[in-house]
PDB file of C-alpha atoms in Angstrom:
ATOM      1  CA  MET A 646     -13.742  -6.489  27.470  1.00  0.00           C
ATOM      2  CA  SER A 647     -11.839  -4.244  24.854  1.00  0.00           C
ATOM      3  CA  GLU A 648     -12.713  -3.455  21.385  1.00  0.00           C
ATOM      4  CA  GLU A 649     -11.092  -5.549  18.792  1.00  0.00           C
ATOM      5  CA  LEU A 650      -9.227  -3.638  16.771  1.00  0.00           C
ATOM      6  CA  TRP A 651      -9.486  -2.999  12.914  1.00  0.00           C
ATOM      7  CA  ASP A 652      -6.577  -4.468  10.420  1.00  0.00           C
ATOM      8  CA  LEU A 653      -6.017  -6.384   7.307  1.00  0.00           C
ATOM      9  CA  ARG A 654      -6.383  -9.687   9.332  1.00  0.00           C
ATOM     10  CA  ARG A 655      -9.475  -8.882  11.011  1.00  0.00           C
ATOM     11  CA  VAL A 656     -11.031  -8.184   7.553  1.00  0.00           C
ATOM     12  CA  LEU A 657      -9.727 -11.424   6.076  1.00  0.00           C
ATOM     13  CA  ALA A 658     -11.090 -13.390   9.315  1.00  0.00           C
ATOM     14  CA  GLU A 659     -14.647 -11.871   8.218  1.00  0.00           C
ATOM     15  CA  ILE A 660     -14.667 -12.661   4.631  1.00  0.00           C
ATOM     16  CA  LYS A 661     -12.630 -15.792   4.100  1.00  0.00           C
ATOM     17  CA  ASN A 662     -15.576 -18.348   4.618  1.00  0.00           C
ATOM     18  CA  ASN A 663     -17.261 -16.807   1.635  1.00  0.00           C
ATOM     19  CA  PRO A 664     -16.055 -18.093  -1.897  1.00  0.00           C
ATOM     20  CA  ALA A 665     -17.228 -15.142  -3.694  1.00  0.00           C
ATOM     21  CA  ASP A 666     -14.929 -12.950  -1.522  1.00  0.00           C
ATOM     22  CA  TYR A 667     -11.976 -15.022  -0.847  1.00  0.00           C
ATOM     23  CA  HIS A 668      -9.560 -17.692  -2.410  1.00  0.00           C
ATOM     24  CA  GLU A 669      -6.189 -18.886  -1.716  1.00  0.00           C
ATOM     25  CA  THR A 670      -3.725 -21.176  -3.034  1.00  0.00           C
ATOM     26  CA  ASP A 671      -0.641 -23.021  -1.592  1.00  0.00           C
ATOM     27  CA  GLU A 672       0.796 -23.657  -5.294  1.00  0.00           C
ATOM     28  CA  LEU A 673       4.495 -22.108  -5.681  1.00  0.00           C
ATOM     29  CA  ILE A 674       3.970 -19.081  -7.469  1.00  0.00           C
ATOM     30  CA  ASP A 675       6.577 -16.750  -9.220  1.00  0.00           C
ATOM     31  CA  PRO A 676       6.319 -12.925  -8.252  1.00  0.00           C
ATOM     32  CA  ASN A 677       7.590 -12.083 -11.452  1.00  0.00           C
ATOM     33  CA  ALA A 678       4.707 -11.716 -13.700  1.00  0.00           C
ATOM     34  CA  GLU A 679       3.182 -15.065 -12.555  1.00  0.00           C
ATOM     35  CA  LEU A 680       0.987 -13.870  -9.645  1.00  0.00           C
ATOM     36  CA  SER A 681      -0.950 -10.968 -11.893  1.00  0.00           C
ATOM     37  CA  GLY A 682      -1.144 -13.895 -14.733  1.00  0.00           C
ATOM     38  CA  VAL A 683      -3.222 -16.139 -12.153  1.00  0.00           C
ATOM     39  CA  TYR A 684      -4.890 -13.459 -10.690  1.00  0.00           C
ATOM     40  CA  ARG A 685      -6.498 -11.916 -13.933  1.00  0.00           C
ATOM     41  CA  TYR A 686      -8.321 -15.318 -14.362  1.00  0.00           C
ATOM     42  CA  ILE A 687      -9.794 -15.493 -10.923  1.00  0.00           C
ATOM     43  CA  GLY A 688     -11.191 -11.670 -10.076  1.00  0.00           C
ATOM     44  CA  ALA A 689      -9.164  -8.899 -11.520  1.00  0.00           C
ATOM     45  CA  GLY A 690     -11.998  -7.436 -13.652  1.00  0.00           C
ATOM     46  CA  GLY A 691     -11.116  -3.810 -14.899  1.00  0.00           C
ATOM     47  CA  THR A 692      -9.329  -3.441 -18.184  1.00  0.00           C
ATOM     48  CA  VAL A 693      -6.988  -6.067 -17.545  1.00  0.00           C
ATOM     49  CA  GLU A 694      -6.498  -8.897 -20.307  1.00  0.00           C
ATOM     50  CA  ARG A 695      -9.421 -11.069 -21.109  1.00  0.00           C
ATOM     51  CA  PRO A 696     -10.756 -13.372 -19.789  1.00  0.00           C
ATOM     52  CA  THR A 697     -11.413 -12.015 -16.733  1.00  0.00           C
ATOM     53  CA  GLN A 698     -14.531 -11.322 -14.244  1.00  0.00           C
ATOM     54  CA  GLU A 699     -15.449  -9.973 -10.924  1.00  0.00           C
ATOM     55  CA  GLY A 700     -14.331 -12.510  -8.406  1.00  0.00           C
ATOM     56  CA  PRO A 701     -12.700 -13.033  -4.991  1.00  0.00           C
ATOM     57  CA  THR A 702      -9.593 -11.576  -3.492  1.00  0.00           C
ATOM     58  CA  MET A 703      -6.798 -14.274  -3.682  1.00  0.00           C
ATOM     59  CA  MET A 704      -4.157 -14.934  -1.213  1.00  0.00           C
ATOM     60  CA  PHE A 705      -0.807 -16.636  -2.597  1.00  0.00           C
ATOM     61  CA  ASN A 706       0.676 -18.506   0.319  1.00  0.00           C
ATOM     62  CA  ASN A 707       4.022 -20.282  -1.403  1.00  0.00           C
ATOM     63  CA  ILE A 708       6.095 -17.441  -3.143  1.00  0.00           C
ATOM     64  CA  LYS A 709       8.985 -17.906  -4.740  1.00  0.00           C
ATOM     65  CA  GLY A 710      12.132 -16.710  -2.965  1.00  0.00           C
ATOM     66  CA  PHE A 711      10.165 -15.466  -0.043  1.00  0.00           C
ATOM     67  CA  PRO A 712       9.313 -18.504   1.918  1.00  0.00           C
ATOM     68  CA  ASP A 713       7.642 -16.800   4.904  1.00  0.00           C
ATOM     69  CA  THR A 714       5.908 -14.261   2.921  1.00  0.00           C
ATOM     70  CA  ARG A 715       2.006 -14.207   1.567  1.00  0.00           C
ATOM     71  CA  VAL A 716       0.928 -11.929  -1.068  1.00  0.00           C
ATOM     72  CA  LEU A 717      -2.725 -10.670  -1.341  1.00  0.00           C
ATOM     73  CA  MET A 718      -4.500  -9.362  -4.443  1.00  0.00           C
ATOM     74  CA  GLY A 719      -7.714  -8.098  -5.532  1.00  0.00           C
ATOM     75  CA  LEU A 720      -8.897  -7.108  -1.808  1.00  0.00           C
ATOM     76  CA  GLN A 721     -10.855  -4.093  -3.332  1.00  0.00           C
ATOM     77  CA  ALA A 722     -11.335  -5.190  -6.742  1.00  0.00           C
ATOM     78  CA  SER A 723     -15.386  -5.541  -5.996  1.00  0.00           C
ATOM     79  CA  ARG A 724     -17.507  -2.686  -4.916  1.00  0.00           C
ATOM     80  CA  ARG A 725     -19.985  -5.335  -3.400  1.00  0.00           C
ATOM     81  CA  ARG A 726     -16.929  -6.907  -1.414  1.00  0.00           C
ATOM     82  CA  VAL A 727     -16.019  -3.300  -0.222  1.00  0.00           C
ATOM     83  CA  GLY A 728     -19.624  -2.868   0.768  1.00  0.00           C
ATOM     84  CA  ARG A 729     -19.633  -6.332   3.046  1.00  0.00           C
ATOM     85  CA  ILE A 730     -16.113  -5.154   4.354  1.00  0.00           C
ATOM     86  CA  PHE A 731     -17.388  -1.863   5.578  1.00  0.00           C
ATOM     87  CA  HIS A 732     -20.774  -3.516   6.698  1.00  0.00           C
ATOM     88  CA  GLN A 733     -22.908  -0.936   4.309  1.00  0.00           C
ATOM     89  CA  ASP A 734     -24.725  -1.558   1.273  1.00  0.00           C
ATOM     90  CA  TYR A 735     -22.485  -1.070  -1.669  1.00  0.00           C
ATOM     91  CA  LYS A 736     -25.123   0.613  -3.770  1.00  0.00           C
ATOM     92  CA  THR A 737     -24.451   4.149  -0.935  1.00  0.00           C
ATOM     93  CA  LEU A 738     -20.852   3.779  -0.290  1.00  0.00           C
ATOM     94  CA  GLY A 739     -20.703   7.269  -1.625  1.00  0.00           C
ATOM     95  CA  HIS A 740     -22.944   8.475   0.663  1.00  0.00           C
ATOM     96  CA  PHE A 741     -21.435   6.706   3.577  1.00  0.00           C
ATOM     97  CA  LEU A 742     -17.768   7.695   2.689  1.00  0.00           C
ATOM     98  CA  ASN A 743     -19.225  11.307   2.360  1.00  0.00           C
ATOM     99  CA  LYS A 744     -20.286  10.972   5.945  1.00  0.00           C
ATOM    100  CA  ALA A 745     -16.941   9.804   7.051  1.00  0.00           C
ATOM    101  CA  VAL A 746     -15.176  13.038   5.496  1.00  0.00           C
ATOM    102  CA  LEU A 747     -17.522  15.098   7.431  1.00  0.00           C
ATOM    103  CA  ASN A 748     -17.217  13.284  10.925  1.00  0.00           C
ATOM    104  CA  PRO A 749     -13.320  12.663  11.034  1.00  0.00           C
ATOM    105  CA  ILE A 750     -11.856  10.568  13.736  1.00  0.00           C
ATOM    106  CA  SER A 751      -8.046  11.374  14.212  1.00  0.00           C
ATOM    107  CA  PRO A 752      -5.474   8.623  14.825  1.00  0.00           C
ATOM    108  CA  VAL A 753      -3.875   8.137  18.296  1.00  0.00           C
ATOM    109  CA  THR A 754       0.005   7.137  18.920  1.00  0.00           C
ATOM    110  CA  ILE A 755       0.407   3.757  20.930  1.00  0.00           C
ATOM    111  CA  SER A 756       3.521   2.462  22.559  1.00  0.00           C
ATOM    112  CA  GLU A 757       6.161   0.110  20.812  1.00  0.00           C
ATOM    113  CA  LYS A 758       5.342  -2.867  22.668  1.00  0.00           C
ATOM    114  CA  ASP A 759       1.685  -2.762  21.298  1.00  0.00           C
ATOM    115  CA  ALA A 760       2.542  -2.389  17.542  1.00  0.00           C
ATOM    116  CA  PRO A 761       2.445  -5.531  15.547  1.00  0.00           C
ATOM    117  CA  VAL A 762       4.281  -4.076  12.627  1.00  0.00           C
ATOM    118  CA  HIS A 763       7.426  -3.877  14.827  1.00  0.00           C
ATOM    119  CA  GLU A 764       7.489  -7.529  15.704  1.00  0.00           C
ATOM    120  CA  VAL A 765      10.534  -7.896  13.104  1.00  0.00           C
ATOM    121  CA  VAL A 766      12.669  -5.364  12.390  1.00  0.00           C
ATOM    122  CA  HIS A 767      15.321  -5.091   9.637  1.00  0.00           C
ATOM    123  CA  LYS A 768      17.799  -2.021   9.361  1.00  0.00           C
ATOM    124  CA  ALA A 769      19.712  -0.735   6.311  1.00  0.00           C
ATOM    125  CA  THR A 770      22.722  -0.983   8.619  1.00  0.00           C
ATOM    126  CA  ASP A 771      22.398  -4.700   8.844  1.00  0.00           C
ATOM    127  CA  SER A 772      25.064  -6.260   6.680  1.00  0.00           C
ATOM    128  CA  ASP A 773      22.495  -8.533   4.888  1.00  0.00           C
ATOM    129  CA  PHE A 774      19.992  -5.810   4.176  1.00  0.00           C
ATOM    130  CA  ASP A 775      18.324  -6.026   0.740  1.00  0.00           C
ATOM    131  CA  LEU A 776      14.796  -4.798  -0.232  1.00  0.00           C
ATOM    132  CA  ARG A 777      14.873  -7.263  -3.020  1.00  0.00           C
ATOM    133  CA  LYS A 778      15.178 -10.073  -0.645  1.00  0.00           C
ATOM    134  CA  LEU A 779      12.668  -8.729   2.098  1.00  0.00           C
ATOM    135  CA  VAL A 780       9.798  -7.061   0.032  1.00  0.00           C
ATOM    136  CA  ALA A 781       8.072  -9.817  -2.337  1.00  0.00           C
ATOM    137  CA  ALA A 782       7.002  -6.714  -4.579  1.00  0.00           C
ATOM    138  CA  PRO A 783       5.377  -8.517  -7.754  1.00  0.00           C
ATOM    139  CA  THR A 784       5.429  -7.507 -11.411  1.00  0.00           C
ATOM    140  CA  ASN A 785       2.702  -7.534 -13.396  1.00  0.00           C
ATOM    141  CA  THR A 786       4.405  -8.079 -16.856  1.00  0.00           C
ATOM    142  CA  PRO A 787       7.677  -8.946 -18.055  1.00  0.00           C
ATOM    143  CA  TYR A 788       8.170  -5.568 -19.604  1.00  0.00           C
ATOM    144  CA  ASP A 789       7.784  -3.589 -15.971  1.00  0.00           C
ATOM    145  CA  ALA A 790      10.581  -1.584 -14.989  1.00  0.00           C
ATOM    146  CA  GLY A 791      10.597  -3.461 -11.739  1.00  0.00           C
ATOM    147  CA  PRO A 792       9.173  -5.076  -8.645  1.00  0.00           C
ATOM    148  CA  TYR A 793       6.609  -2.555  -7.614  1.00  0.00           C
ATOM    149  CA  ILE A 794       4.721  -1.430  -4.573  1.00  0.00           C
ATOM    150  CA  THR A 795       1.273  -0.715  -5.883  1.00  0.00           C
ATOM    151  CA  ILE A 796      -0.892  -0.331  -2.741  1.00  0.00           C
ATOM    152  CA  GLY A 797       1.820   1.273  -0.123  1.00  0.00           C
ATOM    153  CA  VAL A 798       0.088   4.189   1.852  1.00  0.00           C
ATOM    154  CA  VAL A 799       2.935   6.717   2.347  1.00  0.00           C
ATOM    155  CA  LEU A 800       2.823   8.875   5.609  1.00  0.00           C
ATOM    156  CA  GLY A 801       4.437  11.976   5.796  1.00  0.00           C
ATOM    157  CA  SER A 802       4.182  15.410   7.445  1.00  0.00           C
ATOM    158  CA  SER A 803       5.170  19.005   6.614  1.00  0.00           C
ATOM    159  CA  MET A 804       8.584  20.180   8.200  1.00  0.00           C
ATOM    160  CA  ASP A 805       7.231  21.831  11.282  1.00  0.00           C
ATOM    161  CA  LYS A 806       5.140  18.831  12.077  1.00  0.00           C
ATOM    162  CA  SER A 807       1.797  21.054  12.007  1.00  0.00           C
ATOM    163  CA  MET A 808       0.330  18.810   9.373  1.00  0.00           C
ATOM    164  CA  SER A 809       0.534  14.938   8.362  1.00  0.00           C
ATOM    165  CA  ASP A 810      -1.088  13.015   5.659  1.00  0.00           C
ATOM    166  CA  VAL A 811      -1.220   9.793   3.675  1.00  0.00           C
ATOM    167  CA  THR A 812      -1.386   9.296  -0.066  1.00  0.00           C
ATOM    168  CA  ILE A 813      -0.449   6.139  -2.463  1.00  0.00           C
ATOM    169  CA  HIS A 814       2.102   6.184  -5.099  1.00  0.00           C
ATOM    170  CA  ARG A 815       3.411   3.856  -7.487  1.00  0.00           C
ATOM    171  CA  MET A 816       7.241   2.855  -5.984  1.00  0.00           C
ATOM    172  CA  VAL A 817       9.507   0.251  -7.951  1.00  0.00           C
ATOM    173  CA  ILE A 818      12.380  -1.192  -6.024  1.00  0.00           C
ATOM    174  CA  GLU A 819      15.695  -0.082  -7.917  1.00  0.00           C
ATOM    175  CA  ASP A 820      18.165  -1.536  -5.362  1.00  0.00           C
ATOM    176  CA  LYS A 821      19.038  -2.886  -2.037  1.00  0.00           C
ATOM    177  CA  ASP A 822      17.822   0.387  -0.303  1.00  0.00           C
ATOM    178  CA  THR A 823      16.532   2.378  -2.956  1.00  0.00           C
ATOM    179  CA  LEU A 824      13.019   3.070  -4.308  1.00  0.00           C
ATOM    180  CA  GLY A 825      11.780   5.111  -7.337  1.00  0.00           C
ATOM    181  CA  VAL A 826       8.631   6.994  -6.443  1.00  0.00           C
ATOM    182  CA  TYR A 827       6.340   8.653  -8.813  1.00  0.00           C
ATOM    183  CA  ILE A 828       4.479  11.638  -7.108  1.00  0.00           C
ATOM    184  CA  MET A 829       2.494  13.462  -9.774  1.00  0.00           C
ATOM    185  CA  PRO A 830       2.831  16.941 -10.114  1.00  0.00           C
ATOM    186  CA  GLY A 831       0.749  18.614  -7.347  1.00  0.00           C
ATOM    187  CA  GLY A 832       0.825  15.247  -5.797  1.00  0.00           C
ATOM    188  CA  ARG A 833      -1.604  16.008  -3.198  1.00  0.00           C
ATOM    189  CA  HIS A 834      -0.476  16.716   0.450  1.00  0.00           C
ATOM    190  CA  ILE A 835       2.632  14.523   0.367  1.00  0.00           C
ATOM    191  CA  GLY A 836       3.668  16.243  -2.702  1.00  0.00           C
ATOM    192  CA  ALA A 837       3.382  19.637  -1.109  1.00  0.00           C
ATOM    193  CA  PHE A 838       5.153  18.460   1.853  1.00  0.00           C
ATOM    194  CA  ALA A 839       8.208  17.059  -0.465  1.00  0.00           C
ATOM    195  CA  GLU A 840       8.443  20.259  -2.325  1.00  0.00           C
ATOM    196  CA  GLU A 841       8.744  22.375   1.069  1.00  0.00           C
ATOM    197  CA  TYR A 842      11.535  19.721   2.116  1.00  0.00           C
ATOM    198  CA  GLU A 843      13.133  19.856  -1.387  1.00  0.00           C
ATOM    199  CA  LYS A 844      13.100  23.913  -1.542  1.00  0.00           C
ATOM    200  CA  ALA A 845      15.042  23.554   1.972  1.00  0.00           C
ATOM    201  CA  ASN A 846      17.289  20.802   0.354  1.00  0.00           C
ATOM    202  CA  LYS A 847      16.593  18.430   3.210  1.00  0.00           C
ATOM    203  CA  PRO A 848      15.515  14.770   3.227  1.00  0.00           C
ATOM    204  CA  MET A 849      12.007  14.154   4.222  1.00  0.00           C
ATOM    205  CA  PRO A 850      11.135  11.438   6.542  1.00  0.00           C
ATOM    206  CA  ILE A 851       8.313   8.853   5.525  1.00  0.00           C
ATOM    207  CA  THR A 852       6.808   5.604   6.297  1.00  0.00           C
ATOM    208  CA  ILE A 853       5.478   3.210   3.407  1.00  0.00           C
ATOM    209  CA  ASN A 854       2.621   1.312   5.099  1.00  0.00           C
ATOM    210  CA  ILE A 855       1.602  -1.939   3.562  1.00  0.00           C
ATOM    211  CA  GLY A 856      -0.983  -4.411   3.984  1.00  0.00           C
ATOM    212  CA  LEU A 857      -3.891  -2.281   5.500  1.00  0.00           C
ATOM    213  CA  ASP A 858      -7.746  -2.377   6.472  1.00  0.00           C
ATOM    214  CA  PRO A 859      -9.412  -0.757   3.287  1.00  0.00           C
ATOM    215  CA  ALA A 860     -10.900   1.820   5.401  1.00  0.00           C
ATOM    216  CA  ILE A 861      -7.241   3.237   5.549  1.00  0.00           C
ATOM    217  CA  THR A 862      -6.530   2.496   1.724  1.00  0.00           C
ATOM    218  CA  ILE A 863      -9.595   3.900   0.625  1.00  0.00           C
ATOM    219  CA  GLY A 864      -9.527   6.860   2.714  1.00  0.00           C
ATOM    220  CA  ALA A 865      -6.048   7.734   1.311  1.00  0.00           C
ATOM    221  CA  THR A 866      -7.454   8.357  -1.901  1.00  0.00           C
ATOM    222  CA  PHE A 867      -9.337  11.082  -1.206  1.00  0.00           C
ATOM    223  CA  GLU A 868      -8.191  14.503  -2.841  1.00  0.00           C
ATOM    224  CA  PRO A 869      -8.622  18.354  -2.486  1.00  0.00           C
ATOM    225  CA  PRO A 870     -11.113  19.977  -2.640  1.00  0.00           C
ATOM    226  CA  THR A 871     -12.871  17.158  -0.352  1.00  0.00           C
ATOM    227  CA  THR A 872      -9.779  16.871   1.733  1.00  0.00           C
ATOM    228  CA  PRO A 873      -8.026  20.043   1.492  1.00  0.00           C
ATOM    229  CA  LEU A 874      -4.343  20.909   2.615  1.00  0.00           C
ATOM    230  CA  GLY A 875      -3.936  20.194   6.173  1.00  0.00           C
ATOM    231  CA  TYR A 876      -6.855  17.263   6.338  1.00  0.00           C
ATOM    232  CA  ASN A 877      -5.432  13.978   7.269  1.00  0.00           C
ATOM    233  CA  GLU A 878      -7.052  11.334   5.411  1.00  0.00           C
ATOM    234  CA  LEU A 879      -6.388   8.912   8.307  1.00  0.00           C
ATOM    235  CA  ASP A 880      -9.371  10.463   9.803  1.00  0.00           C
ATOM    236  CA  ILE A 881     -11.561   9.239   7.447  1.00  0.00           C
ATOM    237  CA  ALA A 882     -10.315   5.709   8.227  1.00  0.00           C
ATOM    238  CA  GLY A 883     -11.227   6.274  11.825  1.00  0.00           C
ATOM    239  CA  ALA A 884     -14.664   7.627  10.967  1.00  0.00           C
ATOM    240  CA  ILE A 885     -15.288   4.413   8.672  1.00  0.00           C
ATOM    241  CA  ARG A 886     -14.381   2.028  11.416  1.00  0.00           C
ATOM    242  CA  ASN A 887     -15.551   4.483  14.608  1.00  0.00           C
ATOM    243  CA  GLN A 888     -12.216   3.524  15.733  1.00  0.00           C
ATOM    244  CA  PRO A 889      -9.175   5.742  15.462  1.00  0.00           C
ATOM    245  CA  VAL A 890      -6.120   4.469  13.460  1.00  0.00           C
ATOM    246  CA  GLN A 891      -3.198   3.304  15.795  1.00  0.00           C
ATOM    247  CA  LEU A 892       0.055   5.001  14.894  1.00  0.00           C
ATOM    248  CA  VAL A 893       3.621   4.113  16.399  1.00  0.00           C
ATOM    249  CA  GLN A 894       6.882   6.089  16.155  1.00  0.00           C
ATOM    250  CA  GLY A 895       9.286   4.758  13.521  1.00  0.00           C
ATOM    251  CA  LEU A 896      12.626   3.485  14.740  1.00  0.00           C
ATOM    252  CA  THR A 897      14.983   5.130  12.190  1.00  0.00           C
ATOM    253  CA  VAL A 898      13.119   8.032  10.972  1.00  0.00           C
ATOM    254  CA  ASP A 899      10.988  11.050  12.644  1.00  0.00           C
ATOM    255  CA  GLU A 900       7.786   9.879  11.523  1.00  0.00           C
ATOM    256  CA  LYS A 901       4.789   8.018  12.675  1.00  0.00           C
ATOM    257  CA  ALA A 902       3.917   4.156  11.029  1.00  0.00           C
ATOM    258  CA  ILE A 903       0.778   2.691  10.915  1.00  0.00           C
ATOM    259  CA  ALA A 904       0.869   0.170  14.006  1.00  0.00           C
ATOM    260  CA  ARG A 905      -1.322  -2.522  12.745  1.00  0.00           C
ATOM    261  CA  SER A 906       0.251  -2.722   9.276  1.00  0.00           C
ATOM    262  CA  GLU A 907       1.496  -5.823   7.973  1.00  0.00           C
ATOM    263  CA  TYR A 908       4.880  -4.046   6.393  1.00  0.00           C
ATOM    264  CA  THR A 909       6.349  -0.859   7.092  1.00  0.00           C
ATOM    265  CA  LEU A 910       9.052   0.655   4.960  1.00  0.00           C
ATOM    266  CA  GLU A 911      10.847   3.706   6.877  1.00  0.00           C
ATOM    267  CA  GLY A 912      13.186   6.043   4.938  1.00  0.00           C
ATOM    268  CA  TYR A 913      13.566   9.508   3.297  1.00  0.00           C
ATOM    269  CA  ILE A 914      12.575  11.207   0.086  1.00  0.00           C
ATOM    270  CA  VAL A 915      16.148  12.624  -0.981  1.00  0.00           C
ATOM    271  CA  PRO A 916      15.841  16.154  -2.151  1.00  0.00           C
ATOM    272  CA  ASN A 917      16.849  17.360  -5.306  1.00  0.00           C
ATOM    273  CA  GLU A 918      18.049  13.841  -6.981  1.00  0.00           C
ATOM    274  CA  ARG A 919      15.983  11.766  -9.344  1.00  0.00           C
ATOM    275  CA  ILE A 920      16.478   8.226 -11.006  1.00  0.00           C
ATOM    276  CA  GLN A 921      15.159   6.489 -14.346  1.00  0.00           C
ATOM    277  CA  GLU A 922      12.210   4.348 -13.674  1.00  0.00           C
ATOM    278  CA  ASP A 923      13.454   1.372 -15.617  1.00  0.00           C
ATOM    279  CA  ILE A 924      17.046   1.791 -14.967  1.00  0.00           C
ATOM    280  CA  ASN A 925      17.406  -2.094 -14.287  1.00  0.00           C
ATOM    281  CA  THR A 926      15.319  -3.214 -17.113  1.00  0.00           C
ATOM    282  CA  HIS A 927      15.702  -0.583 -19.860  1.00  0.00           C
ATOM    283  CA  THR A 928      12.393  -1.897 -21.151  1.00  0.00           C
ATOM    284  CA  GLY A 929      11.016   1.852 -21.650  1.00  0.00           C
ATOM    285  CA  LYS A 930       7.868   0.784 -19.588  1.00  0.00           C
ATOM    286  CA  ALA A 931       6.600   1.211 -15.877  1.00  0.00           C
ATOM    287  CA  MET A 932       3.928  -0.920 -15.499  1.00  0.00           C
ATOM    288  CA  PRO A 933       0.382  -1.255 -16.752  1.00  0.00           C
ATOM    289  CA  GLU A 934      -2.144   1.981 -16.164  1.00  0.00           C
ATOM    290  CA  PHE A 935      -5.509   1.814 -15.832  1.00  0.00           C
ATOM    291  CA  PRO A 936      -6.752   2.185 -19.318  1.00  0.00           C
ATOM    292  CA  GLY A 937      -5.146  -0.687 -19.762  1.00  0.00           C
ATOM    293  CA  TYR A 938      -1.670  -0.375 -21.627  1.00  0.00           C
ATOM    294  CA  ASP A 939       1.936  -0.395 -20.359  1.00  0.00           C
ATOM    295  CA  GLY A 940       2.812   3.024 -19.253  1.00  0.00           C
ATOM    296  CA  ASP A 941       6.045   4.651 -20.513  1.00  0.00           C
ATOM    297  CA  ALA A 942       8.721   4.596 -17.811  1.00  0.00           C
ATOM    298  CA  ASN A 943       9.684   7.781 -16.277  1.00  0.00           C
ATOM    299  CA  PRO A 944      12.887   9.506 -16.983  1.00  0.00           C
ATOM    300  CA  ALA A 945      13.056  11.368 -13.595  1.00  0.00           C
ATOM    301  CA  LEU A 946      11.599   9.782 -10.399  1.00  0.00           C
ATOM    302  CA  GLN A 947      12.089  10.840  -6.958  1.00  0.00           C
ATOM    303  CA  ILE A 948      14.465   8.879  -4.901  1.00  0.00           C
ATOM    304  CA  ILE A 949      13.445   7.422  -1.414  1.00  0.00           C
ATOM    305  CA  LYS A 950      16.260   5.961   0.456  1.00  0.00           C
ATOM    306  CA  VAL A 951      15.040   3.128   3.099  1.00  0.00           C
ATOM    307  CA  THR A 952      16.462   2.910   6.244  1.00  0.00           C
ATOM    308  CA  ALA A 953      14.297  -0.040   7.826  1.00  0.00           C
ATOM    309  CA  VAL A 954      12.005  -2.506   6.932  1.00  0.00           C
ATOM    310  CA  THR A 955       9.500  -3.954   9.579  1.00  0.00           C
ATOM    311  CA  HIS A 956       6.525  -6.589   9.642  1.00  0.00           C
ATOM    312  CA  ARG A 957       4.752  -8.903  11.510  1.00  0.00           C
ATOM    313  CA  LYS A 958       6.047 -11.941  12.550  1.00  0.00           C
ATOM    314  CA  ASP A 959       3.456 -14.534  11.440  1.00  0.00           C
ATOM    315  CA  HIS A 960       3.623 -14.978   7.627  1.00  0.00           C
ATOM    316  CA  PRO A 961       3.084 -11.208   6.944  1.00  0.00           C
ATOM    317  CA  ILE A 962       1.026 -10.275   4.194  1.00  0.00           C
ATOM    318  CA  MET A 963       2.272  -8.291   1.060  1.00  0.00           C
ATOM    319  CA  GLN A 964      -0.745  -6.630  -0.492  1.00  0.00           C
ATOM    320  CA  SER A 965      -0.587  -5.870  -3.941  1.00  0.00           C
ATOM    321  CA  VAL A 966      -3.000  -4.327  -7.065  1.00  0.00           C
ATOM    322  CA  ILE A 967      -2.777  -5.729 -10.360  1.00  0.00           C
ATOM    323  CA  GLY A 968      -2.849  -3.050 -13.054  1.00  0.00           C
ATOM    324  CA  PRO A 969      -5.198  -2.477 -14.613  1.00  0.00           C
ATOM    325  CA  SER A 970      -7.952  -4.559 -12.533  1.00  0.00           C
ATOM    326  CA  GLU A 971     -11.297  -3.211 -11.076  1.00  0.00           C
ATOM    327  CA  GLU A 972      -9.117  -2.508  -7.976  1.00  0.00           C
ATOM    328  CA  HIS A 973      -7.013  -0.017 -10.011  1.00  0.00           C
ATOM    329  CA  VAL A 974      -9.658   1.723 -11.880  1.00  0.00           C
ATOM    330  CA  SER A 975     -12.480   1.911  -9.375  1.00  0.00           C
TER     331      SER A 975
END
């Protein structure tokens, strides 16, 4: 009997019968500032506007404008829940994660037919392609610069393909095929790769992977010197699960995608071009930051041109983080 593979759906199946860990609703919810308004009462924690609490993750099954999409919030907004997800004592998670860093298990590449994330494919060359209709990215407040992908794991490689890595960046949907991405100066390994491409004036192929086993999203948050340049943080997820993360070749870019994601966006970081973060709203704000205030919009974000959106066919899950929740600040 083959080993059951880890992904977001397996995690949710394990926790869904525990009211402390999981809650869902079929009520119609607007992704524009309403999702976060509901969830802050359920279990956001952190520095989000009171009242709030440590509570369950929440699945929204009925999203206005996105009839076949579910949105999940707060999966990692409780250290106790993360401990249960990893089958570990939450009090010693730090030791457990350190062991994972020291005992990496590298990802493997699987065939196209075995990759659930490629069950449904939308290409930018399609006449009706529009990120704003395909990706149920919420806004946290009416002042947000736009709909944000808040927990998209960006996978990219050095120009010579000798190194690959994953990091998480905030990304705002600016147009039907355009994202603005904030890569912090010295932005870890993806930032180093992007700088290399920009100096060569070449677009950098990437995939943005959404709806993942928390082993991947938490593993992706490690930084140097713990994980120096050349260390692929997907190796940490492999060690956490004692099972390699499965990758699949992208359909429109020369880069790998995480095969058991709920969604993947393929595209390129455009060299030597920038975009105003709030170019559509002109609110002067980006989204709520972890200390609890609305962050200022960045005047010059890097640009991602999206070439494809792929997802699972059975009610794919758009995972999101409400800022500034416990999930955001932990």
